[in-house]
Amino acid sequence: MSSATPHPALALAPEVAEALSAGRPVVALESTIISHGMPYPRNVEMAREVEQIVRDGGATPATIAVLDGVARIGLSADELELLATHENVAKVSLRDLPHVMATKRHGATTVASTMRLAALAGIRVFVTGGLGGVHRGAEDSMDVSADLTELSQTDVAVVSAGVKSILDIGRTLEVLETLGVPVVTVGSEDFPSFYSRSSGFTSPMRSDTVEELAEMMRVKWDLGLRGGIAVANPVPDEDEMTPDEISELIDRAVAECDERGIIGKDITPFLLGRIVELSDGRSLDTNIALVRHNARLGAALATAYAALASPSPDA
């Protein structure tokens, strides 16, 4: 865990600043899942619960967002509530940060922008639900998430439940390989697909301990290899939706998305919300369960990495 002085454009919550200064583990959390990923009040309940899971795991949570044009690293209870309820919170990827900050707006950060702000703050572990990637039909639309390029250049380990099921997972894995991003699945040879424990693709790498994952982080960055690590953490058995079950719902939601002419950054929120409706809320339960699961792993990984980064008492 870096204890370097954070970027002056960032506003760090006191507990986050203190933890970073002392070299204690900190886990970054995104905010798009709060404002654009779940309905109220489950979104704010989930956000508070996930922060508590991180604390219970021995790390400090740092939910990241832009409020009144200020990039905030760590939010108060009132700020979480604002993100969950305010009607005009922009979805902020990396390209959107300058405009949202310059115009003093509220913004919920995606995986890409959360990664960049976390790295600027000196945070090396980030927990999210699912990774963005290559959209279905991208050979025509060229719709590829900025999450992938950000993973290739920003030194943060991203813990997720795999690539979102609504995407083209095979092509996403190919792009990550081209970009040199290590993709490692925890405890399985199968690469997960968000709602399901398997995507039908073999994971490029497997790891069974957080200590090994932390050592991967240390070795990668000590070698001067820029970029992050995609840590895929399969949803627990008892919470998953089977690939056949979720595929049918996704196909229906994608067809409706095409019929309505929804494009760009509006696609993912529409599809996730429609799948919640089509599954009678079951997909939302799975989404919340996997975020909890990822938060536990993220806290353990941040703790293991902080131990590697801290000097030995016998040194």
CSV table of C-alpha atoms in Angstrom, one decimal:
chain,number,residue,atom,x,y,z
A,1,MET,CA,0.0,0.0,0.0
A,2,SER,CA,1.4,3.3,-1.1
A,3,SER,CA,1.9,6.0,1.5
A,4,ALA,CA,2.9,8.6,-1.1
A,5,THR,CA,1.3,12.0,-1.0
A,6,PRO,CA,-2.1,11.8,-2.9
A,7,HIS,CA,-2.8,14.0,-5.9
A,8,PRO,CA,-3.8,17.5,-4.9
A,9,ALA,CA,-7.0,17.3,-6.9
A,10,LEU,CA,-8.4,14.6,-4.6
A,11,ALA,CA,-10.3,15.1,-1.4
A,12,LEU,CA,-9.6,12.2,0.9
A,13,ALA,CA,-11.9,11.3,3.8
A,14,PRO,CA,-10.0,11.6,7.1
A,15,GLU,CA,-10.0,7.8,7.8
A,16,VAL,CA,-8.7,7.1,4.3
A,17,ALA,CA,-6.0,9.7,4.5
A,18,GLU,CA,-4.9,8.3,7.9
A,19,ALA,CA,-4.8,4.7,6.7
A,20,LEU,CA,-2.8,5.5,3.6
A,21,SER,CA,-0.4,7.6,5.6
A,22,ALA,CA,0.2,4.8,8.0
A,23,GLY,CA,0.5,2.2,5.2
A,24,ARG,CA,-2.6,0.3,6.4
A,25,PRO,CA,-4.8,-1.6,3.8
A,26,VAL,CA,-7.4,0.4,1.9
A,27,VAL,CA,-10.0,-0.9,-0.5
A,28,ALA,CA,-11.4,1.3,-3.2
A,29,LEU,CA,-15.1,0.9,-4.1
A,30,GLU,CA,-16.9,2.3,-7.2
A,31,SER,CA,-20.1,4.4,-7.0
A,32,THR,CA,-21.8,3.7,-10.4
A,33,ILE,CA,-23.2,0.5,-8.8
A,34,ILE,CA,-25.0,2.8,-6.3
A,35,SER,CA,-26.4,5.4,-8.6
A,36,HIS,CA,-26.9,3.4,-11.8
A,37,GLY,CA,-26.7,-0.2,-10.9
A,38,MET,CA,-29.4,-0.9,-8.3
A,39,PRO,CA,-32.8,0.6,-7.2
A,40,TYR,CA,-33.2,2.6,-4.0
A,41,PRO,CA,-33.1,1.7,-1.1
A,42,ARG,CA,-31.2,-1.5,-1.8
A,43,ASN,CA,-28.4,0.5,-3.4
A,44,VAL,CA,-27.5,2.5,-0.3
A,45,GLU,CA,-28.1,-0.5,2.0
A,46,MET,CA,-25.6,-2.5,-0.2
A,47,ALA,CA,-23.1,0.3,-0.2
A,48,ARG,CA,-23.1,0.6,3.6
A,49,GLU,CA,-23.0,-3.1,4.0
A,50,VAL,CA,-20.0,-3.5,1.7
A,51,GLU,CA,-18.1,-0.8,3.5
A,52,GLN,CA,-18.7,-2.6,6.8
A,53,ILE,CA,-17.5,-5.9,5.2
A,54,VAL,CA,-14.3,-4.2,4.3
A,55,ARG,CA,-13.9,-2.8,7.8
A,56,ASP,CA,-14.6,-6.2,9.3
A,57,GLY,CA,-11.9,-7.6,7.1
A,58,GLY,CA,-9.3,-5.3,8.6
A,59,ALA,CA,-9.2,-2.7,5.8
A,60,THR,CA,-10.5,0.8,5.3
A,61,PRO,CA,-13.2,1.3,2.6
A,62,ALA,CA,-12.9,4.2,0.2
A,63,THR,CA,-16.0,4.6,-1.9
A,64,ILE,CA,-15.1,7.0,-4.8
A,65,ALA,CA,-17.3,9.5,-6.5
A,66,VAL,CA,-17.3,13.1,-7.8
A,67,LEU,CA,-19.5,15.5,-5.7
A,68,ASP,CA,-19.9,19.1,-6.7
A,69,GLY,CA,-17.0,18.7,-9.1
A,70,VAL,CA,-14.6,17.3,-6.4
A,71,ALA,CA,-13.1,13.8,-6.7
A,72,ARG,CA,-13.8,12.3,-3.3
A,73,ILE,CA,-11.9,9.3,-2.0
A,74,GLY,CA,-14.1,7.9,0.8
A,75,LEU,CA,-17.7,9.1,1.4
A,76,SER,CA,-19.8,9.9,4.5
A,77,ALA,CA,-23.2,8.3,5.2
A,78,ASP,CA,-24.9,11.4,3.9
A,79,GLU,CA,-22.9,11.4,0.7
A,80,LEU,CA,-23.7,7.8,0.1
A,81,GLU,CA,-27.4,8.6,0.5
A,82,LEU,CA,-27.0,11.5,-1.9
A,83,LEU,CA,-25.5,9.3,-4.6
A,84,ALA,CA,-28.3,6.8,-4.1
A,85,THR,CA,-31.2,9.3,-4.4
A,86,HIS,CA,-30.1,12.3,-6.4
A,87,GLU,CA,-31.8,12.5,-9.8
A,88,ASN,CA,-28.9,14.1,-11.6
A,89,VAL,CA,-25.8,12.0,-11.0
A,90,ALA,CA,-23.7,11.5,-14.1
A,91,LYS,CA,-22.2,8.1,-15.0
A,92,VAL,CA,-18.5,9.1,-15.1
A,93,SER,CA,-16.0,7.1,-17.1
A,94,LEU,CA,-12.5,8.3,-17.6
A,95,ARG,CA,-13.4,10.6,-20.6
A,96,ASP,CA,-16.1,12.3,-18.5
A,97,LEU,CA,-14.0,13.2,-15.5
A,98,PRO,CA,-12.7,16.6,-16.8
A,99,HIS,CA,-16.2,17.8,-17.8
A,100,VAL,CA,-18.0,16.7,-14.7
A,101,MET,CA,-15.3,18.1,-12.4
A,102,ALA,CA,-15.1,21.4,-14.4
A,103,THR,CA,-18.9,21.9,-14.3
A,104,LYS,CA,-19.1,21.1,-10.6
A,105,ARG,CA,-21.5,18.3,-11.1
A,106,HIS,CA,-22.2,15.0,-9.2
A,107,GLY,CA,-20.8,11.9,-10.8
A,108,ALA,CA,-20.7,8.2,-10.0
A,109,THR,CA,-17.4,6.6,-11.1
A,110,THR,CA,-17.2,3.5,-13.3
A,111,VAL,CA,-14.5,0.8,-13.1
A,112,ALA,CA,-12.1,2.8,-15.3
A,113,SER,CA,-12.5,6.2,-13.5
A,114,THR,CA,-12.5,4.6,-10.1
A,115,MET,CA,-9.2,2.8,-10.9
A,116,ARG,CA,-7.6,6.0,-12.0
A,117,LEU,CA,-8.7,8.0,-9.0
A,118,ALA,CA,-7.7,5.1,-6.6
A,119,ALA,CA,-4.3,5.0,-8.2
A,120,LEU,CA,-3.8,8.7,-7.8
A,121,ALA,CA,-4.7,8.3,-4.1
A,122,GLY,CA,-2.2,5.5,-3.7
A,123,ILE,CA,-4.8,2.7,-3.3
A,124,ARG,CA,-3.8,-0.6,-5.0
A,125,VAL,CA,-6.9,-2.8,-4.5
A,126,PHE,CA,-10.3,-2.1,-5.9
A,127,VAL,CA,-13.5,-4.1,-5.5
A,128,THR,CA,-16.4,-4.0,-8.0
A,129,GLY,CA,-19.2,-6.3,-9.2
A,130,GLY,CA,-18.3,-7.1,-12.7
A,131,LEU,CA,-15.8,-5.9,-15.3
A,132,GLY,CA,-16.8,-4.1,-18.5
A,133,GLY,CA,-15.5,-5.4,-21.8
A,134,VAL,CA,-16.3,-6.0,-25.4
A,135,HIS,CA,-20.0,-5.6,-26.1
A,136,ARG,CA,-21.9,-8.1,-28.2
A,137,GLY,CA,-21.8,-6.9,-31.8
A,138,ALA,CA,-18.7,-4.8,-31.2
A,139,GLU,CA,-17.3,-5.8,-34.6
A,140,ASP,CA,-19.9,-3.3,-36.0
A,141,SER,CA,-20.4,-0.9,-33.1
A,142,MET,CA,-16.8,-0.7,-31.9
A,143,ASP,CA,-18.3,-0.6,-28.4
A,144,VAL,CA,-15.5,-1.6,-26.0
A,145,SER,CA,-15.4,-0.6,-22.4
A,146,ALA,CA,-12.7,1.8,-21.2
A,147,ASP,CA,-12.2,-0.6,-18.3
A,148,LEU,CA,-10.0,-2.7,-20.5
A,149,THR,CA,-7.5,0.0,-21.6
A,150,GLU,CA,-7.5,1.3,-18.0
A,151,LEU,CA,-6.5,-2.1,-16.8
A,152,SER,CA,-3.6,-2.0,-19.2
A,153,GLN,CA,-2.1,1.2,-17.8
A,154,THR,CA,-3.2,1.8,-14.1
A,155,ASP,CA,-1.5,-0.1,-11.3
A,156,VAL,CA,-4.6,-1.4,-9.4
A,157,ALA,CA,-5.7,-5.0,-8.7
A,158,VAL,CA,-9.4,-5.2,-9.6
A,159,VAL,CA,-11.5,-7.8,-7.8
A,160,SER,CA,-14.7,-8.7,-9.7
A,161,ALA,CA,-17.0,-11.7,-10.3
A,162,GLY,CA,-15.7,-11.7,-13.9
A,163,VAL,CA,-16.8,-10.0,-17.0
A,164,LYS,CA,-20.5,-9.0,-17.0
A,165,SER,CA,-22.6,-11.7,-18.5
A,166,ILE,CA,-24.2,-9.3,-21.0
A,167,LEU,CA,-20.9,-8.8,-22.8
A,168,ASP,CA,-18.8,-10.9,-25.3
A,169,ILE,CA,-16.6,-12.6,-22.7
A,170,GLY,CA,-14.5,-14.5,-25.2
A,171,ARG,CA,-13.5,-11.4,-27.1
A,172,THR,CA,-13.0,-9.5,-23.8
A,173,LEU,CA,-10.5,-12.1,-22.7
A,174,GLU,CA,-8.7,-11.9,-26.0
A,175,VAL,CA,-8.4,-8.1,-25.7
A,176,LEU,CA,-7.1,-8.4,-22.1
A,177,GLU,CA,-4.4,-10.8,-23.4
A,178,THR,CA,-3.4,-8.4,-26.1
A,179,LEU,CA,-3.1,-5.6,-23.6
A,180,GLY,CA,-0.9,-7.7,-21.3
A,181,VAL,CA,-3.4,-7.7,-18.4
A,182,PRO,CA,-3.0,-10.7,-16.1
A,183,VAL,CA,-6.4,-12.4,-15.6
A,184,VAL,CA,-6.5,-14.8,-12.6
A,185,THR,CA,-9.5,-16.7,-11.2
A,186,VAL,CA,-9.6,-17.5,-7.5
A,187,GLY,CA,-10.0,-21.2,-6.8
A,188,SER,CA,-11.2,-22.3,-10.2
A,189,GLU,CA,-10.0,-23.2,-13.7
A,190,ASP,CA,-13.2,-21.8,-15.2
A,191,PHE,CA,-13.5,-18.0,-15.8
A,192,PRO,CA,-16.7,-16.8,-14.2
A,193,SER,CA,-19.4,-14.6,-15.9
A,194,PHE,CA,-20.8,-12.4,-13.1
A,195,TYR,CA,-24.1,-14.1,-12.3
A,196,SER,CA,-22.6,-17.6,-13.0
A,197,ARG,CA,-19.5,-19.4,-11.8
A,198,SER,CA,-18.5,-20.4,-15.3
A,199,SER,CA,-18.5,-18.6,-18.6
A,200,GLY,CA,-17.6,-21.6,-20.8
A,201,PHE,CA,-14.0,-20.2,-21.1
A,202,THR,CA,-10.9,-21.4,-19.3
A,203,SER,CA,-9.3,-18.9,-17.0
A,204,PRO,CA,-5.9,-17.8,-18.2
A,205,MET,CA,-4.5,-18.2,-14.6
A,206,ARG,CA,-5.6,-19.6,-11.3
A,207,SER,CA,-4.7,-18.7,-7.7
A,208,ASP,CA,-5.9,-20.3,-4.5
A,209,THR,CA,-4.6,-17.8,-1.9
A,210,VAL,CA,-4.6,-14.1,-1.3
A,211,GLU,CA,-0.9,-14.3,-0.4
A,212,GLU,CA,-0.1,-15.5,-3.9
A,213,LEU,CA,-2.3,-12.8,-5.5
A,214,ALA,CA,-0.5,-10.2,-3.4
A,215,GLU,CA,2.8,-11.5,-4.5
A,216,MET,CA,1.7,-11.3,-8.1
A,217,MET,CA,0.9,-7.6,-7.5
A,218,ARG,CA,4.3,-7.0,-5.9
A,219,VAL,CA,6.3,-8.8,-8.6
A,220,LYS,CA,4.4,-7.2,-11.5
A,221,TRP,CA,5.0,-3.7,-10.3
A,222,ASP,CA,8.5,-4.3,-9.1
A,223,LEU,CA,9.3,-5.4,-12.6
A,224,GLY,CA,8.0,-2.1,-13.9
A,225,LEU,CA,5.1,-3.8,-15.7
A,226,ARG,CA,2.5,-1.1,-15.9
A,227,GLY,CA,-1.2,-1.8,-15.5
A,228,GLY,CA,-3.6,-3.7,-13.3
A,229,ILE,CA,-4.5,-7.3,-12.5
A,230,ALA,CA,-8.0,-8.6,-13.1
A,231,VAL,CA,-8.9,-10.9,-10.2
A,232,ALA,CA,-12.0,-12.9,-10.9
A,233,ASN,CA,-13.8,-14.2,-7.9
A,234,PRO,CA,-16.7,-16.6,-8.8
A,235,VAL,CA,-20.0,-15.9,-7.2
A,236,PRO,CA,-20.7,-18.4,-4.3
A,237,ASP,CA,-22.4,-21.6,-5.4
A,238,GLU,CA,-25.6,-20.9,-3.4
A,239,ASP,CA,-26.1,-17.5,-5.0
A,240,GLU,CA,-25.3,-18.2,-8.7
A,241,MET,CA,-27.7,-18.2,-11.6
A,242,THR,CA,-26.9,-21.0,-14.1
A,243,PRO,CA,-25.6,-20.0,-17.5
A,244,ASP,CA,-28.6,-21.4,-19.3
A,245,GLU,CA,-31.0,-19.5,-16.9
A,246,ILE,CA,-29.3,-16.2,-17.3
A,247,SER,CA,-28.5,-16.5,-21.0
A,248,GLU,CA,-32.2,-16.6,-21.9
A,249,LEU,CA,-32.9,-13.4,-19.9
A,250,ILE,CA,-29.9,-11.6,-21.4
A,251,ASP,CA,-31.0,-12.5,-25.0
A,252,ARG,CA,-34.4,-11.0,-24.3
A,253,ALA,CA,-33.0,-7.9,-22.7
A,254,VAL,CA,-30.5,-7.4,-25.6
A,255,ALA,CA,-33.2,-7.7,-28.2
A,256,GLU,CA,-35.3,-5.1,-26.4
A,257,CYS,CA,-32.2,-2.8,-26.1
A,258,ASP,CA,-31.7,-3.1,-29.9
A,259,GLU,CA,-35.4,-2.4,-30.6
A,260,ARG,CA,-35.3,0.8,-28.5
A,261,GLY,CA,-32.1,2.0,-30.1
A,262,ILE,CA,-30.2,2.3,-26.8
A,263,ILE,CA,-26.5,2.8,-27.4
A,264,GLY,CA,-23.3,3.8,-25.6
A,265,LYS,CA,-23.0,4.1,-21.9
A,266,ASP,CA,-26.8,3.7,-21.5
A,267,ILE,CA,-26.7,0.0,-22.6
A,268,THR,CA,-25.3,-1.6,-19.4
A,269,PRO,CA,-27.7,0.2,-17.0
A,270,PHE,CA,-30.6,-0.7,-19.2
A,271,LEU,CA,-29.7,-4.4,-19.6
A,272,LEU,CA,-28.9,-4.9,-15.9
A,273,GLY,CA,-32.2,-3.2,-14.9
A,274,ARG,CA,-34.2,-5.2,-17.4
A,275,ILE,CA,-32.7,-8.4,-16.3
A,276,VAL,CA,-33.7,-7.6,-12.7
A,277,GLU,CA,-37.3,-7.2,-14.0
A,278,LEU,CA,-37.3,-10.4,-16.1
A,279,SER,CA,-35.8,-12.5,-13.3
A,280,ASP,CA,-38.3,-11.1,-10.7
A,281,GLY,CA,-35.5,-9.7,-8.7
A,282,ARG,CA,-33.3,-12.8,-8.5
A,283,SER,CA,-30.5,-11.3,-10.5
A,284,LEU,CA,-30.4,-8.3,-8.1
A,285,ASP,CA,-30.0,-10.8,-5.2
A,286,THR,CA,-27.1,-12.5,-7.0
A,287,ASN,CA,-25.5,-9.1,-7.8
A,288,ILE,CA,-25.6,-8.1,-4.1
A,289,ALA,CA,-24.2,-11.5,-3.0
A,290,LEU,CA,-21.3,-11.4,-5.4
A,291,VAL,CA,-20.4,-7.8,-4.4
A,292,ARG,CA,-20.3,-8.9,-0.7
A,293,HIS,CA,-18.2,-11.9,-1.7
A,294,ASN,CA,-15.8,-9.7,-3.6
A,295,ALA,CA,-15.5,-7.2,-0.7
A,296,ARG,CA,-14.4,-10.0,1.6
A,297,LEU,CA,-11.7,-11.1,-0.8
A,298,GLY,CA,-10.7,-7.4,-1.5
A,299,ALA,CA,-10.1,-6.7,2.2
A,300,ALA,CA,-8.0,-9.9,2.6
A,301,LEU,CA,-6.0,-9.0,-0.5
A,302,ALA,CA,-5.4,-5.4,0.5
A,303,THR,CA,-4.2,-6.7,3.9
A,304,ALA,CA,-1.9,-9.2,2.4
A,305,TYR,CA,-0.4,-6.6,0.0
A,306,ALA,CA,0.0,-4.1,2.8
A,307,ALA,CA,2.0,-6.7,4.7
A,308,LEU,CA,4.3,-7.2,1.7
A,309,ALA,CA,4.8,-3.5,1.3
A,310,SER,CA,5.5,-2.8,4.9
A,311,PRO,CA,9.1,-3.2,6.2
A,312,SER,CA,9.8,-6.2,8.4
A,313,PRO,CA,10.1,-5.3,12.1
A,314,ASP,CA,13.4,-7.2,12.1
A,315,ALA,CA,14.8,-5.2,9.2
